[in-house]
GROMACS .gro file of C-alpha atoms in nm:
model
  304
    1MET     CA    1   0.007  -0.012  -0.019
    2GLY     CA    2   0.271   0.237   0.127
    3ASN     CA    3   0.429   0.199  -0.306
    4ALA     CA    4   0.092   0.213  -0.427
    5GLU     CA    5   0.076   0.546  -0.276
    6LEU     CA    6   0.419   0.712  -0.327
    7ASP     CA    7   0.366   0.607  -0.742
    8ILE     CA    8   0.039   0.776  -0.713
    9GLU     CA    9   0.252   1.033  -0.553
   10GLU     CA   10   0.459   1.087  -0.810
   11LEU     CA   11   0.222   1.033  -1.071
   12GLN     CA   12   0.078   1.342  -0.935
   13THR     CA   13   0.401   1.520  -0.882
   14PHE     CA   14   0.472   1.481  -1.271
   15VAL     CA   15   0.147   1.580  -1.402
   16GLU     CA   16   0.202   1.929  -1.197
   17VAL     CA   17   0.558   1.976  -1.323
   18ALA     CA   18   0.424   1.918  -1.718
   19ASP     CA   19   0.177   2.162  -1.677
   20ALA     CA   20   0.288   2.428  -1.445
   21GLY     CA   21   0.629   2.444  -1.659
   22GLY     CA   22   0.890   2.374  -1.362
   23VAL     CA   23   0.992   2.202  -0.997
   24SER     CA   24   0.878   2.550  -0.844
   25PRO     CA   25   0.494   2.652  -0.963
   26ALA     CA   26   0.482   2.242  -0.862
   27ALA     CA   27   0.611   2.306  -0.541
   28LEU     CA   28   0.358   2.584  -0.439
   29ARG     CA   29   0.051   2.434  -0.594
   30LEU     CA   30   0.152   2.064  -0.446
   31GLY     CA   31   0.189   2.245  -0.109
   32VAL     CA   32   0.585   2.060  -0.077
   33SER     CA   33   0.955   2.114  -0.124
   34LYS     CA   34   1.154   2.206  -0.392
   35SER     CA   35   1.305   1.894  -0.289
   36ILE     CA   36   1.042   1.629  -0.271
   37VAL     CA   37   0.908   1.728  -0.570
   38SER     CA   38   1.267   1.643  -0.731
   39ARG     CA   39   1.322   1.339  -0.572
   40ARG     CA   40   0.987   1.179  -0.659
   41LEU     CA   41   1.047   1.276  -1.009
   42PHE     CA   42   1.369   1.159  -0.933
   43ARG     CA   43   1.222   0.827  -0.888
   44LEU     CA   44   0.963   0.834  -1.120
   45GLU     CA   45   1.192   0.882  -1.392
   46ALA     CA   46   1.447   0.543  -1.316
   47GLU     CA   47   1.097   0.349  -1.195
   48LEU     CA   48   0.980   0.378  -1.589
   49GLY     CA   49   1.458   0.379  -1.765
   50VAL     CA   50   1.333   0.681  -1.899
   51GLN     CA   51   1.383   1.092  -1.937
   52LEU     CA   52   1.004   1.235  -1.897
   53LEU     CA   53   1.154   1.598  -1.857
   54ALA     CA   54   1.450   1.815  -1.985
   55ARG     CA   55   1.544   2.064  -1.694
   56THR     CA   56   1.579   2.371  -1.810
   57THR     CA   57   1.710   2.764  -1.631
   58ARG     CA   58   1.360   2.848  -1.735
   59GLY     CA   59   1.194   2.503  -1.566
   60ALA     CA   60   1.135   2.183  -1.752
   61ALA     CA   61   0.974   2.110  -2.068
   62LEU     CA   62   0.865   1.720  -2.153
   63THR     CA   63   1.068   1.519  -2.409
   64GLU     CA   64   0.851   1.314  -2.667
   65ALA     CA   65   0.840   1.000  -2.428
   66GLY     CA   66   0.701   1.253  -2.120
   67ALA     CA   67   0.409   1.447  -2.356
   68THR     CA   68   0.295   1.062  -2.438
   69PHE     CA   69   0.311   0.993  -2.078
   70ARG     CA   70   0.155   1.304  -1.907
   71ASP     CA   71  -0.169   1.223  -2.124
   72TYR     CA   72  -0.190   0.850  -1.953
   73ALA     CA   73  -0.049   0.976  -1.597
   74ALA     CA   74  -0.352   1.269  -1.555
   75ARG     CA   75  -0.595   1.003  -1.658
   76VAL     CA   76  -0.476   0.703  -1.437
   77CYS     CA   77  -0.480   1.021  -1.125
   78ALA     CA   78  -0.875   1.177  -1.215
   79GLU     CA   79  -0.921   0.802  -1.174
   80ILE     CA   80  -0.755   0.774  -0.942
   81ASP     CA   81  -0.921   1.043  -0.763
   82VAL     CA   82  -1.311   0.921  -0.831
   83ALA     CA   83  -1.205   0.685  -0.638
   84LYS     CA   84  -1.196   0.776  -0.341
   85GLU     CA   85  -1.478   0.965  -0.385
   86THR     CA   86  -1.714   0.663  -0.456
   87ILE     CA   87  -1.602   0.526  -0.134
   88LEU     CA   88  -1.599   0.860   0.148
   89PRO     CA   89  -1.881   0.869   0.378
   90ALA     CA   90  -2.138   1.030   0.180
   91GLY     CA   91  -2.117   1.461   0.213
   92ASP     CA   92  -1.756   1.358   0.334
   93LEU     CA   93  -1.452   1.586   0.059
   94ARG     CA   94  -1.084   1.547   0.163
   95GLY     CA   95  -0.760   1.648  -0.082
   96ARG     CA   96  -0.755   2.002  -0.182
   97LEU     CA   97  -0.905   2.266  -0.416
   98ARG     CA   98  -0.734   2.571  -0.543
   99VAL     CA   99  -0.988   2.764  -0.623
  100ALA     CA  100  -0.942   3.105  -0.821
  101VAL     CA  101  -1.160   3.430  -0.746
  102PRO     CA  102  -1.276   3.787  -0.841
  103LEU     CA  103  -1.110   4.003  -0.623
  104SER     CA  104  -1.339   4.250  -0.698
  105PHE     CA  105  -1.602   4.159  -0.394
  106GLY     CA  106  -1.461   3.782  -0.380
  107GLN     CA  107  -1.364   3.923  -0.077
  108THR     CA  108  -1.679   4.078   0.042
  109TYR     CA  109  -1.936   3.802  -0.122
  110PHE     CA  110  -1.727   3.479  -0.153
  111ALA     CA  111  -1.482   3.419   0.076
  112PRO     CA  112  -1.781   3.314   0.286
  113ILE     CA  113  -1.931   3.077   0.130
  114LEU     CA  114  -1.551   2.872   0.080
  115ALA     CA  115  -1.499   2.969   0.422
  116GLU     CA  116  -1.804   2.807   0.522
  117MET     CA  117  -1.768   2.491   0.245
  118ALA     CA  118  -1.431   2.458   0.474
  119ARG     CA  119  -1.639   2.445   0.735
  120ARG     CA  120  -1.874   2.184   0.665
  121HIS     CA  121  -1.570   1.976   0.516
  122PRO     CA  122  -1.318   1.958   0.783
  123GLN     CA  123  -1.094   1.739   0.590
  124LEU     CA  124  -1.073   1.946   0.271
  125GLN     CA  125  -0.751   2.145   0.189
  126ILE     CA  126  -0.892   2.442   0.018
  127HIS     CA  127  -0.624   2.664  -0.180
  128THR     CA  128  -0.772   3.043  -0.313
  129CYS     CA  129  -0.684   3.331  -0.527
  130TYR     CA  130  -0.824   3.614  -0.523
  131SER     CA  131  -0.777   3.803  -0.867
  132ASP     CA  132  -0.921   4.058  -1.091
  133ARG     CA  133  -0.675   3.917  -1.347
  134PHE     CA  134  -0.778   3.668  -1.615
  135VAL     CA  135  -0.714   3.288  -1.453
  136ASP     CA  136  -0.520   3.056  -1.674
  137LEU     CA  137  -0.727   2.717  -1.493
  138ILE     CA  138  -0.537   2.494  -1.754
  139THR     CA  139  -0.140   2.595  -1.749
  140GLU     CA  140  -0.155   2.755  -1.325
  141GLY     CA  141  -0.350   2.435  -1.196
  142TYR     CA  142  -0.653   2.531  -1.086
  143ASP     CA  143  -0.978   2.288  -0.995
  144CYS     CA  144  -1.198   2.598  -1.090
  145ALA     CA  145  -1.267   2.953  -1.092
  146ILE     CA  146  -1.591   3.181  -0.980
  147ARG     CA  147  -1.619   3.417  -1.268
  148VAL     CA  148  -1.877   3.719  -1.319
  149GLY     CA  149  -2.056   3.878  -1.555
  150TYR     CA  150  -2.080   3.787  -1.949
  151LEU     CA  151  -1.892   3.489  -2.035
  152GLN     CA  152  -1.720   3.435  -2.377
  153ASP     CA  153  -1.700   3.077  -2.624
  154SER     CA  154  -1.383   2.883  -2.468
  155ASN     CA  155  -1.391   2.494  -2.429
  156LEU     CA  156  -1.409   2.582  -2.016
  157ILE     CA  157  -1.719   2.440  -1.876
  158ALA     CA  158  -1.982   2.702  -1.679
  159ARG     CA  159  -2.197   2.678  -1.429
  160ARG     CA  160  -2.413   2.898  -1.350
  161VAL     CA  161  -2.476   2.956  -0.993
  162GLY     CA  162  -2.675   3.315  -0.940
  163PRO     CA  163  -2.771   3.597  -1.050
  164ILE     CA  164  -2.528   3.919  -1.200
  165TYR     CA  165  -2.759   4.284  -1.167
  166GLY     CA  166  -2.518   4.645  -1.233
  167LYS     CA  167  -2.584   4.954  -1.336
  168LEU     CA  168  -2.491   5.277  -1.485
  169VAL     CA  169  -2.359   5.552  -1.192
  170ALA     CA  170  -2.239   5.848  -1.203
  171SER     CA  171  -2.177   6.097  -0.935
  172PRO     CA  172  -2.392   6.406  -0.858
  173ASP     CA  173  -2.071   6.622  -0.908
  174TYR     CA  174  -2.044   6.528  -1.235
  175ILE     CA  175  -2.334   6.485  -1.302
  176LYS     CA  176  -2.353   6.873  -1.226
  177ALA     CA  177  -2.040   6.968  -1.425
  178HIS     CA  178  -2.138   6.718  -1.809
  179GLY     CA  179  -2.508   6.590  -1.754
  180SER     CA  180  -2.643   6.249  -1.773
  181PRO     CA  181  -2.674   6.133  -2.076
  182GLU     CA  182  -2.973   6.002  -2.178
  183THR     CA  183  -2.920   5.758  -2.423
  184PRO     CA  184  -2.657   5.546  -2.591
  185GLU     CA  185  -2.527   5.752  -2.825
  186GLU     CA  186  -2.534   6.008  -2.588
  187LEU     CA  187  -2.281   5.774  -2.319
  188VAL     CA  188  -2.027   5.818  -2.613
  189ALA     CA  189  -1.898   6.185  -2.546
  190HIS     CA  190  -1.920   6.049  -2.154
  191GLU     CA  191  -1.587   5.954  -2.001
  192ALA     CA  192  -1.618   5.635  -1.909
  193LEU     CA  193  -1.490   5.424  -1.598
  194MET     CA  194  -1.350   5.096  -1.751
  195GLN     CA  195  -1.124   4.826  -1.681
  196GLY     CA  196  -0.959   4.781  -2.017
  197THR     CA  197  -1.175   4.839  -2.396
  198GLU     CA  198  -1.474   4.665  -2.312
  199ALA     CA  199  -1.794   4.739  -2.456
  200TRP     CA  200  -2.113   4.791  -2.258
  201GLN     CA  201  -2.427   4.613  -2.370
  202LEU     CA  202  -2.740   4.772  -2.285
  203THR     CA  203  -3.149   4.702  -2.334
  204ASP     CA  204  -3.401   4.850  -2.515
  205GLY     CA  205  -3.666   4.635  -2.479
  206ASP     CA  206  -3.562   4.295  -2.661
  207LYS     CA  207  -3.305   4.472  -2.798
  208ILE     CA  208  -2.935   4.466  -2.657
  209ILE     CA  209  -2.781   4.724  -2.792
  210THR     CA  210  -2.332   4.788  -2.770
  211VAL     CA  211  -2.189   5.046  -2.682
  212ARG     CA  212  -1.782   5.170  -2.681
  213PRO     CA  213  -1.754   5.327  -2.470
  214GLN     CA  214  -1.476   5.604  -2.367
  215GLY     CA  215  -1.267   5.733  -2.080
  216ARG     CA  216  -0.914   5.819  -1.986
  217PHE     CA  217  -0.952   5.665  -1.574
  218LYS     CA  218  -0.898   5.262  -1.642
  219ALA     CA  219  -0.880   4.974  -1.293
  220ASP     CA  220  -0.861   4.653  -1.334
  221ASN     CA  221  -1.004   4.681  -1.022
  222GLY     CA  222  -1.410   4.708  -0.959
  223THR     CA  223  -1.348   4.872  -0.607
  224ALA     CA  224  -1.110   5.160  -0.772
  225LEU     CA  225  -1.380   5.206  -1.032
  226VAL     CA  226  -1.651   5.300  -0.753
  227ALA     CA  227  -1.447   5.508  -0.675
  228ALA     CA  228  -1.341   5.703  -0.948
  229ALA     CA  229  -1.724   5.713  -0.988
  230ALA     CA  230  -1.754   5.892  -0.603
  231ALA     CA  231  -1.503   6.101  -0.729
  232GLY     CA  232  -1.660   6.245  -0.984
  233LEU     CA  233  -1.464   6.097  -1.302
  234GLY     CA  234  -1.721   5.937  -1.527
  235ILE     CA  235  -1.940   5.732  -1.554
  236GLY     CA  236  -1.930   5.284  -1.427
  237TYR     CA  237  -2.048   5.054  -1.513
  238LEU     CA  238  -2.048   4.831  -1.175
  239PRO     CA  239  -2.235   4.551  -0.950
  240ASP     CA  240  -2.516   4.592  -0.755
  241CYS     CA  241  -2.295   4.538  -0.483
  242LEU     CA  242  -2.018   4.735  -0.490
  243THR     CA  243  -2.225   5.050  -0.514
  244HIS     CA  244  -2.593   4.962  -0.338
  245GLU     CA  245  -2.468   5.150  -0.073
  246TYR     CA  246  -2.303   5.466  -0.293
  247ILE     CA  247  -2.654   5.521  -0.482
  248ALA     CA  248  -2.799   5.509  -0.076
  249SER     CA  249  -2.597   5.730   0.032
  250GLY     CA  250  -2.615   5.968  -0.250
  251ALA     CA  251  -2.228   5.968  -0.327
  252LEU     CA  252  -2.410   5.805  -0.697
  253VAL     CA  253  -2.684   5.796  -0.858
  254PRO     CA  254  -2.788   5.582  -1.181
  255VAL     CA  255  -2.791   5.750  -1.532
  256MET     CA  256  -3.021   5.608  -1.827
  257THR     CA  257  -3.200   5.438  -1.651
  258ARG     CA  258  -3.396   5.352  -1.999
  259TYR     CA  259  -3.151   5.160  -2.143
  260PRO     CA  260  -3.010   4.964  -1.784
  261PRO     CA  261  -2.784   4.669  -1.832
  262PRO     CA  262  -2.908   4.335  -1.975
  263PRO     CA  263  -2.846   4.061  -1.629
  264ALA     CA  264  -2.591   3.849  -1.606
  265GLY     CA  265  -2.446   3.583  -1.410
  266ALA     CA  266  -2.247   3.459  -1.132
  267TYR     CA  267  -2.023   3.164  -1.315
  268VAL     CA  268  -1.839   2.815  -1.154
  269ILE     CA  269  -1.546   2.760  -1.424
  270ARG     CA  270  -1.436   2.464  -1.463
  271PRO     CA  271  -1.155   2.287  -1.716
  272PRO     CA  272  -1.320   1.989  -1.979
  273GLY     CA  273  -1.361   1.655  -1.830
  274GLN     CA  274  -1.623   1.398  -1.830
  275HIS     CA  275  -1.719   1.399  -1.506
  276PRO     CA  276  -1.646   1.723  -1.185
  277ALA     CA  277  -1.505   1.608  -0.900
  278ARG     CA  278  -1.743   1.607  -0.617
  279LYS     CA  279  -1.582   1.874  -0.448
  280ILE     CA  280  -1.611   2.093  -0.721
  281ARG     CA  281  -1.995   1.967  -0.754
  282VAL     CA  282  -2.037   2.059  -0.409
  283LEU     CA  283  -1.867   2.388  -0.399
  284THR     CA  284  -2.125   2.544  -0.662
  285GLU     CA  285  -2.431   2.328  -0.452
  286LEU     CA  286  -2.370   2.583  -0.189
  287LEU     CA  287  -2.328   2.941  -0.416
  288ILE     CA  288  -2.599   2.784  -0.543
  289GLU     CA  289  -2.748   2.764  -0.223
  290TYR     CA  290  -2.645   3.109  -0.090
  291CYS     CA  291  -2.615   3.291  -0.464
  292GLU     CA  292  -2.934   3.236  -0.631
  293PRO     CA  293  -3.165   3.486  -0.295
  294ALA     CA  294  -2.971   3.715  -0.319
  295PRO     CA  295  -2.995   3.913  -0.641
  296HIS     CA  296  -2.745   4.163  -0.531
  297LEU     CA  297  -2.487   3.993  -0.609
  298ALA     CA  298  -2.341   4.130  -0.912
  299GLY     CA  299  -2.081   4.136  -1.128
  300ALA     CA  300  -1.786   4.315  -1.160
  301ALA     CA  301  -1.730   4.402  -1.597
  302PRO     CA  302  -1.735   4.127  -1.809
  303VAL     CA  303  -1.481   3.855  -1.807
  304SER     CA  304  -1.252   3.786  -2.020
   0.00000   0.00000   0.00000
């Protein structure tokens, strides 16, 4: 049994190094030292009698044999994970769950849900990355991500867990100085607070209108854009969860209410695969439990 467990650890370690592109990032993912990763790789290559990885100054690259073996090793590891889940007591989760979560309001709204999941499953390790940057789940080794807004086409699998609502808002000072736009055509002439060069979607009845605004203030974080809007720098296309307190206090006011943004969603995103791991299914169900009754949990700008 000890040898079988060791063999599985070696396979898992090899897959992590192959996907991460080096020993150091794989060690971070696995939560072990670089020396342990190196020893596991050495043992695996010795057992197989073939070199799987070519070590370079930039990390590690798969050899031809390594590229072939990686896919088989990954399938074996996935099957072992499924087998372990199958024999666990009902509701019991173990192992590790790596989740990427948006920073803008993830710490406020999603962190308590992840904490509740950890409380319910004391044998489960949960590692969370809070960032508004685009996270490559496969390359960076995440089991899943929570994303908000409007999903673009990709090879990832998405499950909607809750509604997303947002508004166009501006400060009373901005409106006093520049006026309040009444139509999408007028909006283009105003200062927009943006994450990048994204397009904004608005609704006119059943019709979707796409607007490409312009602005000099940009930030990759929704909280920063709310602060800029409150400071009178322009009009923001922002989630209700970030603006509702500002609107309640009068620091921000809705604009262009005749053309509201279309509802979007909060999603759990995972890499493609035949069946999601039970820990991802449990997280998804818990998010639905918390998010569906809370329509103010609105996403920030459209996701990448």
